[in-house]
C-alpha positions as CSV (number, residue, x, y, z in Angstrom):
1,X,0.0,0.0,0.0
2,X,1.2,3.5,-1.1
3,X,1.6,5.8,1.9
4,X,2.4,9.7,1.9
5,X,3.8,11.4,4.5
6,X,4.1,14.7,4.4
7,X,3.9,17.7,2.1
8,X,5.5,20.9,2.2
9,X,6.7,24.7,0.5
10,X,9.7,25.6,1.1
11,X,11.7,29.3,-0.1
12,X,14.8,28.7,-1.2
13,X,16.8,31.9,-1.7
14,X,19.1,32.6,-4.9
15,X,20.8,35.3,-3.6
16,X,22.7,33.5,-0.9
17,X,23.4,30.2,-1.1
18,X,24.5,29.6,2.4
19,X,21.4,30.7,3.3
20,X,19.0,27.2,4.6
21,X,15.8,26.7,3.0
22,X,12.5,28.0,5.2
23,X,9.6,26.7,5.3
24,X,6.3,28.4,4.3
25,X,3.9,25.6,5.3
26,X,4.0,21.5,6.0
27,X,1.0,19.7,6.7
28,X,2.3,15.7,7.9
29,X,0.6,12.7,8.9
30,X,2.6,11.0,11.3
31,X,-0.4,8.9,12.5
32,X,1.2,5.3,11.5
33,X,3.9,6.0,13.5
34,X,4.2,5.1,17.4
35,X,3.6,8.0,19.9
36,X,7.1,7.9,21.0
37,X,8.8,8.1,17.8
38,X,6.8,10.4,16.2
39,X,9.0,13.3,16.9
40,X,11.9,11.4,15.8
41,X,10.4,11.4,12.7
42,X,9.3,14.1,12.4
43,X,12.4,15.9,13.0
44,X,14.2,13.3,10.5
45,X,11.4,14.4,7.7
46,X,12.1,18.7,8.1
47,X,16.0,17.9,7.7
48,X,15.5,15.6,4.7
49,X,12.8,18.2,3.6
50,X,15.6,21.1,4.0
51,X,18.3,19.3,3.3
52,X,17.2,17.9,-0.4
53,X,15.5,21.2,-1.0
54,X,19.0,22.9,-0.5
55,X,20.6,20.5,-2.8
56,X,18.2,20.6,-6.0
57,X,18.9,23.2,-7.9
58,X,16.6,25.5,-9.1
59,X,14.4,24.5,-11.8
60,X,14.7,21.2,-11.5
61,X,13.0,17.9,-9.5
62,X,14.7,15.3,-8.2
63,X,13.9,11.8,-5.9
64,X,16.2,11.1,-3.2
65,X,16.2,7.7,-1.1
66,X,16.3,8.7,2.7
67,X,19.1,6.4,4.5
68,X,17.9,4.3,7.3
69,X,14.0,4.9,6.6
70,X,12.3,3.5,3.9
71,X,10.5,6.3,2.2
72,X,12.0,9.1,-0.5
73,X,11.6,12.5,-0.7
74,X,10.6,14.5,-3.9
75,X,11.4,17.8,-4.5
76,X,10.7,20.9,-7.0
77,X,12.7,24.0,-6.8
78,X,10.9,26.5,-9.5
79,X,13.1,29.1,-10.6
80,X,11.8,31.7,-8.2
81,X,13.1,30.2,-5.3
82,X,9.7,28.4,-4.2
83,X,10.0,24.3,-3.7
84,X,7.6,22.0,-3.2
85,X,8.4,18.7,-1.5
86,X,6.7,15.3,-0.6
87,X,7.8,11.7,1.4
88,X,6.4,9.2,0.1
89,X,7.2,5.3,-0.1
90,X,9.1,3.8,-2.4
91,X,5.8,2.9,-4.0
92,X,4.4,5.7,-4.8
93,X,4.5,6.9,-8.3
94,X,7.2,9.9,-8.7
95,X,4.9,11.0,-12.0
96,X,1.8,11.1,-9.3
97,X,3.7,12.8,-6.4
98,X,4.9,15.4,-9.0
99,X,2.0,16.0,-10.2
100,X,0.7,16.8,-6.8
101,X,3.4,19.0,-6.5
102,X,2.6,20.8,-8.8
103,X,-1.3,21.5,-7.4
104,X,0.0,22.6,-4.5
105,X,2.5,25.1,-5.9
106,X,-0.1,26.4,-8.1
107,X,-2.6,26.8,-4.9
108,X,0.1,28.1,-2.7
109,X,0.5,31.1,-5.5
110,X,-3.5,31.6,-5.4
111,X,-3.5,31.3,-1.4
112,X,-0.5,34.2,-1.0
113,X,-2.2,36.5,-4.1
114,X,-5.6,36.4,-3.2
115,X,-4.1,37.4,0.4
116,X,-1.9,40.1,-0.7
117,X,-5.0,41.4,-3.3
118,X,-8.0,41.7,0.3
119,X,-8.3,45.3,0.6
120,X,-8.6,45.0,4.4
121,X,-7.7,42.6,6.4
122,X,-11.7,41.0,7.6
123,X,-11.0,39.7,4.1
124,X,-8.1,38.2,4.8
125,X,-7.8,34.9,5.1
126,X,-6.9,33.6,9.1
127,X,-3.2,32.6,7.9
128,X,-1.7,34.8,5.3
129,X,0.9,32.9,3.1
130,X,4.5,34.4,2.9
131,X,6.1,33.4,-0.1
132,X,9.6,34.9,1.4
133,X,9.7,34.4,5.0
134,X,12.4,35.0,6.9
135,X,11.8,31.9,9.7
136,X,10.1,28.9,9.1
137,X,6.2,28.8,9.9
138,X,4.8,25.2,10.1
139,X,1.0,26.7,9.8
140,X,-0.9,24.3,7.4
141,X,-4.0,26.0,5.2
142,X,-6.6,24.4,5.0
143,X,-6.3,23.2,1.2
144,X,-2.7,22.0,2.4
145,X,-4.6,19.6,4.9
146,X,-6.9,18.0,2.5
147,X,-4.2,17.3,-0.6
148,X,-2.5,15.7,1.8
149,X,-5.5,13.3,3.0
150,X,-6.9,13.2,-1.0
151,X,-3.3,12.6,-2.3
152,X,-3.1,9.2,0.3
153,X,-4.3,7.5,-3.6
154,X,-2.2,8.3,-6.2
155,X,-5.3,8.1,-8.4
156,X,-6.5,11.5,-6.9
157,X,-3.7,13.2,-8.7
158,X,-5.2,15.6,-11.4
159,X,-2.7,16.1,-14.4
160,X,-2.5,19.3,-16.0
161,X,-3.0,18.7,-20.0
């Protein structure tokens, strides 16, 4: 059975490249995991998550296997500095977790403009998206949340035509 893990945007800066990757959002499902180890995990995941991240170069995707745990990250770095990165298993289909990738780079965009475009700020929505943040927020919108449970089934995966 295919099994996802965890999604997340990082900003990766071009001007310094020194300079770690910071998250803008990760939503994670940790739930087949024992209580204990779950921050184990957890903390393995955001350095695999930064540390591929810092290592793609821009414009490009790449799959890296994670040593000692049996899942691989996938990661996008667009050209502006935004990537968006996924664990899956080894099962899961690379074309299906890119694609997903992909949604969520597109809604992140949407989420940040339609924030930056409310007049005042009782239309805001509750968590405005920083595309270039200068520490990491782990705050997970809403839409963030439900890729993460749709995307359990790689089937769920819309492909842009």
């Amino acid at each position: 059975m295919v099994k996802l893990l965890a999604l997340a945007v990082l900003h990766k800066s071009k001007e310094d490249s020194k300079e770690q990757p910071v998250f803008i959002t990760l939503a994670e499902d940790l739930s087949s995991f024992g209580w204990f180890t779950r921050g184990a995990i957890q903390e393995h995941i955001r350095f695999g998550f930064r540390t591929v991240c810092g290592r793609t170069d821009f414009g490009l995707r790449q799959t890296v296997k994670m040593e000692k745990f049996d899942y691989v990250v996938h990661a996008h770095v667009r050209n502006d500095g935004l990537c968006g990165i996924a664990i899956t298993d080894e099962e899961y289909p690379a074309q299906a977790i890119f694609g997903g990738i992909s949604q969520m780079l597109s809604e992140i965009l949407k989420a940040s403009k339609s924030d930056n475009t409310a007049k005042d700020t009782k239309h805001r929505t509750s968590a405005s998206i920083d595309l270039h943040p200068s520490k990491d927020s782990f705050e997970v919108p809403a839409f963030l949340r439900t890729m993460l449970s749709r995307f359990q089934d790689p089937k769920e995966v819309k492909f842009n035509k």
